[in-house]
Short mmCIF file of C-alpha atoms and ligand atoms in Angstrom, two decimals:
data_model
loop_
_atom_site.label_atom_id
_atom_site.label_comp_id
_atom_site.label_asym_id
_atom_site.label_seq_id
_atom_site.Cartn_x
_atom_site.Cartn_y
_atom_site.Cartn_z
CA UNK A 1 0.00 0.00 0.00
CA UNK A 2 1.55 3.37 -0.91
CA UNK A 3 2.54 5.89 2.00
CA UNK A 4 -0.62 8.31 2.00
CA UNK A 5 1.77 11.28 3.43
CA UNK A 6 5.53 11.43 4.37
CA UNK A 7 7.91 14.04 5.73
CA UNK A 8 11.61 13.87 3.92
CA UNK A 9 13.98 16.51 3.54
CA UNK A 10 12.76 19.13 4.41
CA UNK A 11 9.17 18.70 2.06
CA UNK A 12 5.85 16.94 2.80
CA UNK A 13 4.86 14.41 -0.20
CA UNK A 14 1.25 13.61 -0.41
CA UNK A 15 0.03 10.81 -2.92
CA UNK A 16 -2.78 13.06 -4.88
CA UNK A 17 -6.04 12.03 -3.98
CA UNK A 18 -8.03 13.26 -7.02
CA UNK A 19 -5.74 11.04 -9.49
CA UNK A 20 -6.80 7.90 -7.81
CA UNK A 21 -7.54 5.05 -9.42
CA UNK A 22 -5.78 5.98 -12.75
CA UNK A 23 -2.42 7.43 -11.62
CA UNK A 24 -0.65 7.10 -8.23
CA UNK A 25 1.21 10.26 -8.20
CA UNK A 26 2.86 12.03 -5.68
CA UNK A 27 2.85 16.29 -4.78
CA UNK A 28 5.65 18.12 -3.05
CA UNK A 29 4.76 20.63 -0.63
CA UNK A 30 7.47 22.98 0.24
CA UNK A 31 5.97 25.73 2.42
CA UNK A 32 2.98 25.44 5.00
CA UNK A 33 0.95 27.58 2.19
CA UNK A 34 1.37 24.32 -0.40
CA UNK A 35 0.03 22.07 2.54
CA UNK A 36 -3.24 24.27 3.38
CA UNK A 37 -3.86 24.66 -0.88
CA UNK A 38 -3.22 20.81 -0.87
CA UNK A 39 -6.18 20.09 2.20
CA UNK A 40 -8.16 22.73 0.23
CA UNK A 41 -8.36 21.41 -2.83
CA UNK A 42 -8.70 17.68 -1.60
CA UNK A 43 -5.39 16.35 -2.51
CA UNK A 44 -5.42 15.10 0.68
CA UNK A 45 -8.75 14.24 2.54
CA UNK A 46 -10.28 12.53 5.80
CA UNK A 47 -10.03 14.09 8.96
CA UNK A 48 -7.28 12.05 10.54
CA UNK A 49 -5.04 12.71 7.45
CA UNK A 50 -5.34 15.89 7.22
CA UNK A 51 -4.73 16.35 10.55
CA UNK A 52 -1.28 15.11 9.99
CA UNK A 53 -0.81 17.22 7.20
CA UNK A 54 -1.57 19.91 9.13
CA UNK A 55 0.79 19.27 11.83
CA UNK A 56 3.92 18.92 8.94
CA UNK A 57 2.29 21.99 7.62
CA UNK A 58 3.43 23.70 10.81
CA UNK A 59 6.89 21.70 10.88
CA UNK A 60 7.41 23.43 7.19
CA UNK A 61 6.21 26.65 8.28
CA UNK A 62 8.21 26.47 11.25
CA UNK A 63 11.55 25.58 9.35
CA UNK A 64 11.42 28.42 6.96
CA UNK A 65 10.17 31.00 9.53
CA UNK A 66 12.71 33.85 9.23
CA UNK A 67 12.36 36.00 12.58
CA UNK A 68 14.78 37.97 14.50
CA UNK A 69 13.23 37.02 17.64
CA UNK A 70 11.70 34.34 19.42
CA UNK A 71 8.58 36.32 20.50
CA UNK A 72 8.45 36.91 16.49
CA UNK A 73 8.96 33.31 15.93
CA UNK A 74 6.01 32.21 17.99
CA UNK A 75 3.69 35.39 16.73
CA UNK A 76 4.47 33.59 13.33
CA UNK A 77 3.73 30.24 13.98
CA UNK A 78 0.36 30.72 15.20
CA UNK A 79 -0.57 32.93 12.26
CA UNK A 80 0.51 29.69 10.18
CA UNK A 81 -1.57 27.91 12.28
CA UNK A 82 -4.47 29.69 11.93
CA UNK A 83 -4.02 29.29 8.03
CA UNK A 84 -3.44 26.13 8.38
CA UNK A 85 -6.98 25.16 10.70
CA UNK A 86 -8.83 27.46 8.03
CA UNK A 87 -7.86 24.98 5.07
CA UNK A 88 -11.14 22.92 6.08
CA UNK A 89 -13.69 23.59 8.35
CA UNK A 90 -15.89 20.35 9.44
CA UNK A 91 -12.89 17.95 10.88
CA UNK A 92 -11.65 18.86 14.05
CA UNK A 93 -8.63 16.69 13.56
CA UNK A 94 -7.19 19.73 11.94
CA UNK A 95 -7.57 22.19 14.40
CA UNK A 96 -6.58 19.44 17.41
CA UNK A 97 -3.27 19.15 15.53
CA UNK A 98 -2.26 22.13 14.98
CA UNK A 99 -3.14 22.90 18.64
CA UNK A 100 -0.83 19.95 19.71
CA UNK A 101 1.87 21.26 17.49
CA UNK A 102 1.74 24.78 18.84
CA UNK A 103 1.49 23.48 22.53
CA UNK A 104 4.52 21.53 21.85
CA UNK A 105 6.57 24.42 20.25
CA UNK A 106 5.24 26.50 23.56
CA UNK A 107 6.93 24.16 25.73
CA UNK A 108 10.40 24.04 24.38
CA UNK A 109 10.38 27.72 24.42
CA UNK A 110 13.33 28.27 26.11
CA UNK A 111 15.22 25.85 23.67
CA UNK A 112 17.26 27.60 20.85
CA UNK A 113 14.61 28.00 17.57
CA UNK A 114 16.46 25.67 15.79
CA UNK A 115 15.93 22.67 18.59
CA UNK A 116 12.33 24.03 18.26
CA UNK A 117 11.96 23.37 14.75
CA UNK A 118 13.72 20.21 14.89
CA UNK A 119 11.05 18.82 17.44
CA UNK A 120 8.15 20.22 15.70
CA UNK A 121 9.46 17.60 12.32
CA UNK A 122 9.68 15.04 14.88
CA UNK A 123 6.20 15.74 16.51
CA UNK A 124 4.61 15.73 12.88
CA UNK A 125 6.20 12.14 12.37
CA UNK A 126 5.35 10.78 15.47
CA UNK A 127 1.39 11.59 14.95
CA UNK A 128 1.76 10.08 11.76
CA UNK A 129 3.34 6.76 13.37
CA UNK A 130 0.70 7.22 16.79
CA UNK A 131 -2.37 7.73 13.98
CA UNK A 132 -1.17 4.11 12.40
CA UNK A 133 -1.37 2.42 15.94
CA UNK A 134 -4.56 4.03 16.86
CA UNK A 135 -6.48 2.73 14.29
CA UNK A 136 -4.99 -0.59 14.30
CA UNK A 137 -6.20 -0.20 18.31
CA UNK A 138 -9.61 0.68 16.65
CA UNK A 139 -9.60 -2.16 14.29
CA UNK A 140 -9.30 -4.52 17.32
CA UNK A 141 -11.88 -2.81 19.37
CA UNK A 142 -14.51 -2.79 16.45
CA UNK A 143 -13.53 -6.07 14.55
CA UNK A 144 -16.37 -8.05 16.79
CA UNK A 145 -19.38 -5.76 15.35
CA UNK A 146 -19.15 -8.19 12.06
CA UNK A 147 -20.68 -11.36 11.96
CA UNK A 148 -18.85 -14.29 10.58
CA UNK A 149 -19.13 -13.91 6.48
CA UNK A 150 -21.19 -10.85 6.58
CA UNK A 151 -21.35 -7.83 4.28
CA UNK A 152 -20.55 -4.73 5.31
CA UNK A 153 -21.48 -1.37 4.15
CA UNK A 154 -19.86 1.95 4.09
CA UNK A 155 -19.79 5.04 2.55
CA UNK A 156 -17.10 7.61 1.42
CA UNK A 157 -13.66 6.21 2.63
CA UNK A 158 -12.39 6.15 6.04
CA UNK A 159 -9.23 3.91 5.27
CA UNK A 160 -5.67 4.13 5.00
CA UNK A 161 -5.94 7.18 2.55
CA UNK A 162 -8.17 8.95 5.06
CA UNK A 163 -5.66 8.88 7.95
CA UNK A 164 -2.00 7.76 8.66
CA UNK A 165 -2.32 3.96 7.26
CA UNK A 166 -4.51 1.38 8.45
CA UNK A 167 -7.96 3.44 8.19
CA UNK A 168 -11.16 3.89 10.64
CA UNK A 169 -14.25 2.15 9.32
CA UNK A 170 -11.74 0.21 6.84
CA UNK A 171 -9.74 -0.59 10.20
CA UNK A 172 -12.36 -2.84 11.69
CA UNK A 173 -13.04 -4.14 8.18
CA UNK A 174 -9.28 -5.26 7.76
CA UNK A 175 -9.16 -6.37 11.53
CA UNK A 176 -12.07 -8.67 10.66
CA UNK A 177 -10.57 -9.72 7.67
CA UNK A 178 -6.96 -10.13 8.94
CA UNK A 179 -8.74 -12.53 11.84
CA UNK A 180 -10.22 -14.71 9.24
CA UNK A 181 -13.68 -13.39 8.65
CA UNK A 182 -14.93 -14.03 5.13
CA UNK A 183 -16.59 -10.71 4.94
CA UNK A 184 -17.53 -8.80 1.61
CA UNK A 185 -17.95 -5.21 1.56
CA UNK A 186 -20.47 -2.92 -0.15
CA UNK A 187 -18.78 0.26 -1.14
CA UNK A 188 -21.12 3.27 -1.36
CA UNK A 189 -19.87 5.23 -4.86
CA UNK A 190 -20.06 8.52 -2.81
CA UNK A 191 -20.82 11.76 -5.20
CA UNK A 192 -19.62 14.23 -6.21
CA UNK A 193 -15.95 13.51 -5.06
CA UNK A 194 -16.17 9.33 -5.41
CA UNK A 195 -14.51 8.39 -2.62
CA UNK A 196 -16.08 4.85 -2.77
CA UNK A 197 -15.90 4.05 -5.63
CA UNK A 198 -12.25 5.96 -6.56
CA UNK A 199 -10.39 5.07 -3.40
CA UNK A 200 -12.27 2.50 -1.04
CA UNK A 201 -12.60 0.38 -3.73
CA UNK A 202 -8.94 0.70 -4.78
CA UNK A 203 -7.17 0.12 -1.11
CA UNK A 204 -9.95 -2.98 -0.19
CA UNK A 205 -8.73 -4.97 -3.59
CA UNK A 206 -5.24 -4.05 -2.64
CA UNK A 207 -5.62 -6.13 0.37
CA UNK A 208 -7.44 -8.27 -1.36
CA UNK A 209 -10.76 -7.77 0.61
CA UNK A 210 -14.39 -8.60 -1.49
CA UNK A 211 -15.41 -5.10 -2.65
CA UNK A 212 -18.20 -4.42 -4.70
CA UNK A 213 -19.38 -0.32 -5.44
CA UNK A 214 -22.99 0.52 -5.82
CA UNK A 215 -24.65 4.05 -6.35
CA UNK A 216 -25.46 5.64 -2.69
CA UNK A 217 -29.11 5.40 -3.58
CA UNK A 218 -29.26 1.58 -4.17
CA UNK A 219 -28.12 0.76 -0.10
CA UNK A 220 -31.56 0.91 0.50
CA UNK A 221 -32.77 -1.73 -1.87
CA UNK A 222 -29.67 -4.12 -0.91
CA UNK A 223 -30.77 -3.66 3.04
CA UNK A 224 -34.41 -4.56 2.09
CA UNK A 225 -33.16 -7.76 -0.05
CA UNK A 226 -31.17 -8.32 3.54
CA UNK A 227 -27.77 -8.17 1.58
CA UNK A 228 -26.46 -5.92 4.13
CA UNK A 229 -25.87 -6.90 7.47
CA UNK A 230 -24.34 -4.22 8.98
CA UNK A 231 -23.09 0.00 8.31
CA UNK A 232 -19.59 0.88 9.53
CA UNK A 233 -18.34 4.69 8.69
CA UNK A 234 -15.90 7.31 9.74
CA UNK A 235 -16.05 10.38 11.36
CA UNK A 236 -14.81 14.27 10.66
CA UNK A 237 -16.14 15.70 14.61
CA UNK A 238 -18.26 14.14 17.10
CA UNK A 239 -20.51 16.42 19.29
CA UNK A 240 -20.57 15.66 23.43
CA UNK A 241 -23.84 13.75 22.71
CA UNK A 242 -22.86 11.76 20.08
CA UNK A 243 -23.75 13.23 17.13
CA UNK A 244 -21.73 12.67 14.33
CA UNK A 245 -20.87 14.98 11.14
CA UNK A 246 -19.65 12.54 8.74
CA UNK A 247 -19.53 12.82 4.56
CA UNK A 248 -22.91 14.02 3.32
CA UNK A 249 -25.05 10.30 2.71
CA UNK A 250 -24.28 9.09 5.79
CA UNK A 251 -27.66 10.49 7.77
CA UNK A 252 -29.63 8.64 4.80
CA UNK A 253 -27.08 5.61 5.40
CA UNK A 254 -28.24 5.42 8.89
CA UNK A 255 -31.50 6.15 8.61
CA UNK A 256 -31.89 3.71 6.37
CA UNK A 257 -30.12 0.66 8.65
CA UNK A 258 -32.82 2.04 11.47
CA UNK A 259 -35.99 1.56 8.73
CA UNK A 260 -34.22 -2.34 8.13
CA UNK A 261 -33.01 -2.96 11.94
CA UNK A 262 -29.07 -3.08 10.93
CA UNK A 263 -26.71 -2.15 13.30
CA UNK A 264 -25.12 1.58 12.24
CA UNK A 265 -21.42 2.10 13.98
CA UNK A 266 -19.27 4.86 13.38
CA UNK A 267 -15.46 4.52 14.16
CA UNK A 268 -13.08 7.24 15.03
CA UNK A 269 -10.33 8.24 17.20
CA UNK A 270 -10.70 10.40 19.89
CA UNK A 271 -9.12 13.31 18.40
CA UNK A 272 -12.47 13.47 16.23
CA UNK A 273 -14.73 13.96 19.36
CA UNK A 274 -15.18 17.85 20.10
CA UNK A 275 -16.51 17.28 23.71
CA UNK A 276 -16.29 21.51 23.53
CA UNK A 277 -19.81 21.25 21.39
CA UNK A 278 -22.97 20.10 23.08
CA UNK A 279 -25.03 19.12 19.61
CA UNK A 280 -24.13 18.08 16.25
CA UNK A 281 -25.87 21.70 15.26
CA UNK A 282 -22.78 23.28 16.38
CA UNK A 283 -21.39 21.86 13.80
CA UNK A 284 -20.06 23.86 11.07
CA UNK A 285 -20.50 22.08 7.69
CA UNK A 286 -18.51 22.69 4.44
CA UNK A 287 -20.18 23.89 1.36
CA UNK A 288 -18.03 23.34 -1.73
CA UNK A 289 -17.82 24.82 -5.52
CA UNK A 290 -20.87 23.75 -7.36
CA UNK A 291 -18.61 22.90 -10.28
CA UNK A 292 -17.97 19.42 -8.37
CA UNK A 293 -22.00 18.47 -8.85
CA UNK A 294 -22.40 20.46 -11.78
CA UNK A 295 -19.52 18.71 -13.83
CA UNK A 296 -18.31 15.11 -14.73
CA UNK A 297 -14.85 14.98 -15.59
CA UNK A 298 -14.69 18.09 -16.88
CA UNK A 299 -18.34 18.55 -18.88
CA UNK A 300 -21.21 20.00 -17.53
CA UNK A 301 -24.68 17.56 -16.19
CA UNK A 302 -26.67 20.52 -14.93
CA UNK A 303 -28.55 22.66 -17.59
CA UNK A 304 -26.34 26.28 -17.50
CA UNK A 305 -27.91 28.45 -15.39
CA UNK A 306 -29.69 25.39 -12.93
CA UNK A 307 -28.53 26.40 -9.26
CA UNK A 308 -26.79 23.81 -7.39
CA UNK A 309 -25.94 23.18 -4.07
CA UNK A 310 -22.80 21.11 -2.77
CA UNK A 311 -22.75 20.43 1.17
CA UNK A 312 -20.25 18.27 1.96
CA UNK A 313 -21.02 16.73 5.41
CA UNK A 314 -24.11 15.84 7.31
CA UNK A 315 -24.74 15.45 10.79
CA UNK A 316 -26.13 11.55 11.80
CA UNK A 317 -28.12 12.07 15.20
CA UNK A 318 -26.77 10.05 18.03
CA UNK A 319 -30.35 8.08 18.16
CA UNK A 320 -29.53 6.17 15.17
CA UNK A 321 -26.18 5.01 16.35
CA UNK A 322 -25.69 1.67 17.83
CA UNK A 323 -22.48 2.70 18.78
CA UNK A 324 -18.74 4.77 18.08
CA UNK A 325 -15.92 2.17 18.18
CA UNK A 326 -13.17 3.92 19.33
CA UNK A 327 -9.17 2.82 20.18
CA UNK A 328 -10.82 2.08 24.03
CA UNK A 329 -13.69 0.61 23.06
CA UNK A 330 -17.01 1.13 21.66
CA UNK A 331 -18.94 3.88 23.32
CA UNK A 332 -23.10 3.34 23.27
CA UNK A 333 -25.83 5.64 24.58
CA UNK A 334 -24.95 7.83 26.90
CA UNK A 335 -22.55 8.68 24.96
CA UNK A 336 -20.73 11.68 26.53
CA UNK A 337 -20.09 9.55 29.92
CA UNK A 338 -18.63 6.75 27.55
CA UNK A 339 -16.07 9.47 26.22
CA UNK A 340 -15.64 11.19 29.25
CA UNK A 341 -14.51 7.75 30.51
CA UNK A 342 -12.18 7.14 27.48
CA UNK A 343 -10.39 10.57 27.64
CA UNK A 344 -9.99 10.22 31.03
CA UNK A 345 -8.59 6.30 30.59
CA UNK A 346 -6.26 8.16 27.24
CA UNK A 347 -2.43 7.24 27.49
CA UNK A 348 -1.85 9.66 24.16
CA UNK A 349 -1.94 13.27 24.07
CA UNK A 350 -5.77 14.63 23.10
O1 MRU B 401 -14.45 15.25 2.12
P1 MRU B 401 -13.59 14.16 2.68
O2 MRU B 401 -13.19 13.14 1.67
O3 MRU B 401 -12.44 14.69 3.48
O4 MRU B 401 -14.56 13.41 3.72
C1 MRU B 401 -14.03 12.32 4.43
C2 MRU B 401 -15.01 11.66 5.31
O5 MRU B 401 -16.15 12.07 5.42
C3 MRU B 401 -14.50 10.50 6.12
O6 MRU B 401 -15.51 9.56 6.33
C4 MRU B 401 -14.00 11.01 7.49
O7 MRU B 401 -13.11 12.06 7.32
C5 MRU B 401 -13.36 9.94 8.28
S1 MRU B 401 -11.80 9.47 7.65
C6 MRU B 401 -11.12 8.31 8.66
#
C-alpha cells in the first residue's frame, strides 16, 4: 500500500487524492501555504489525514520561519496555524493538531529556535506513526461488530488514505478480515468527489478484501433484499452527545439501517470527538464549488444556469447510532459519559 503522506527533507509528499484510481502520483509541498492549498483542494482528505498534514504543515512553516526574535517566531507560527486550521472547516482533527503542534513548540520555548523546529518535524512524524497504531487499536476494538461472512457497508472512505495507514471504518473491516472473517464489503460510490468508488474500492482490492461499489441510492434496496448486514463509517467531529458529522449520505445511510433494523457504527479516534460542542448543530459544515455536482470529468450535467448546491457533510443524530468504536472501546448511549470515561482512561496526548 503506498505511504498516503511522508515528511523527507525538508518537504511533505502527499500521494494526490483526485488522481486515484488511474495514476498514483505524488505532490511536493514545500511551504505550509502548499500544505493548506493541498487540504483545500482535496489532494489530501479525511479528517485524521489531514490532521497530519496539518501538523507537517506547521513543521514546514516552522523551518522556513525567518524571525529575529523568538517572540516573532512564535507570533508567526500561530498565524501559520491559523491558516493552516482554516484549510477545512468540518474535521476537528485539523484544528486538534495544529493545537498539539503549537502546545509543543510553547513548551520548548526556552530551547534555541532551531531545537524548536527540529522537534516540531519530529512531533509531525510521530502523529503520523501514533495515527497508524490508533487505528490498528480501533480495528481490534470494532472487529467483533461483524458477523462471521457478513457484508458490510460503508460510505465515502475512512481507510488508510483517510488517515496515517490502516484506516477507521476500513480498520475494523481489515481487523475482521486479517482474523479470518470471510466478509464482503459494499462500497457506497459517494458523489460528487467518489470516494467509494475511486479510493475504497482501490485500497480494499489491494488487500485483497471482497469489494463491490454501488450508487449511494441503491443501499436501501440491498438492506431490504437483507444483503447488508451491517453499516460501519468514519467520522470528521463528534458532538458531546454523540452526534456525528460525517460525509454528506451518511444520515440517509443510517436512517436507512434504522428503517431495516441493521446495526449503524461509526469509528473514530478520539481526536475526532469535540466534547467543547454540546449538539451536532454546532457543527459547522462545508459547502463546496458547485462545479464538483455540476460537472463530470470536466463537462457540464446541470442545464447552465440550474442552481446547485454542494454540502459536503451531514450530521447523523446520536439516536440512530448503535455505537462509536473507538481505540478504548465502543462507546453506546450515553454517549458523553462513555467518552468522558475514554479521555480520562487516554495514554496519548488529546
Ligand atoms: O471530504 P472528505 O473526503 O475529506 O470526507 C471524508 C469523510 O467524510 C471520512 O468519512 C472522514 O473524514 C473519516 S476518515 C477516517
Amino acid at each position: 500500500m503506498l505511504r498516503t503522506i511522508y515528511f523527507e527533507n525538508g518537504q511533505v509528499y502527499m500521494l494526490d487524492q483526485r488522481k486515484l484510481p488511474w495514476a498514483e502520483k505524488y505532490i511536493t509541498c514545500r511551504t505550509y501555504r502548499d500544505v493548506s492549498n493541498a487540504i483545500s483542494r482535496m489532494v489530501i482528505r479525511g479528517a485524521p489525514a489531514i490532521g497530519i498534514a496539518a501538523a507537517m504543515g506547521i513543521a514546514l512553516g516552522a523551518l522556513k520561519i525567518r524571525a529575529k526574535s523568538k517572540d516573532a517566531f512564535f507570533r508567526e507560527l500561530d498565524r501559520i496555524g491559523n491558516v493552516l486550521k482554516a484549510s477545512r472547516p468540518t474535521a476537528v482533527n485539523l484544528s486538534w493538531a495544529v493545537n498539539r503542534m503549537l502546545a509543543k513548540a510553547a513548551e520548548l520555548k526556552d530551547r534555541s529556535l532551531d531545537e524548536i523546529r527540529e522537534a516540531l518535524v519530529t512531533e509531525s512524524r510521530s502523529m503520523l506513526e501514533e495515527d497508524i497504531r490508533i487505528n490498528r487499536r480501533i480495528g481490534l476494538s470494532g472487529a467483533e461488530v461483524i458477523e462471521k461472512g457478513a457484508t458490510v457497508l460503508t460510505h465515502c472512505n475512512a481507510g488508510a488514505l483517510a488517515t496515517g495507514g490502516y484506516g477507521t471504518a476500513l480498520g475494523v473491516i481489515r481487523a475482521a478480515f486479517e482474523a479470518g472473517n470471510q466478509l464482503s464489503v459494499f462500497a457506497d460510490e459517494t458523489r460528487p468527489f467518489l470516494q467509494g468508488s475511486r479510493l475504497t474500492a482501490w485500497e480494499l482490492e489491494q488487500d485483497r478484501i471482497p469489494v463491490t461499489v454501488i450508487t449511494d441510492n441503491m443501499a436501501g434496496t440491498l438492506m431490504k433484499q437483507g444483503r447488508i448486514q451491517v453499516a460501519i463509517v468514519g467520522a470528521d467531529r463528534i458532538a458531546a452527545n454523540g452526534d456525528v458529522a460525517n460525509k454528506v449520505g451518511t444520515y440517509s445511510v443510517a436512517v436507512l439501517a434504522k428503517a431495516n433494523h441493521i446495526p449503524f457504527y461509526v469509528a473514530a479516534p478520539l481526536s475526532t470527538i469535540d466534547l467543547s460542542l454540546r449538539t451536532g448543530d454546532e457543527i459547522p459544515i462545508e459547502e463546496r464549488p458547485a462545479k464538483e455536482v455540476a460537472t463530470v470529468f470536466g463537462k457540464p450535467i446541470v442545464p447552465k444556469d440550474v442552481p446547485v448546491r454542494n454540502i459536503a457533510f451531514d450530521v447523523t443524530p446520536h439516536e440512530l447510532i448503535t455505537g462509536i468504536i473507538t481505540q478504548y472501546g465502543i462507546a453506546k448511549e450515553p454517549f458523553e459519559k462513555h467518552f468522558r470515561e475514554m479521555f480520562a482512561r487516554s495514554d496519548e496526548p488529546v
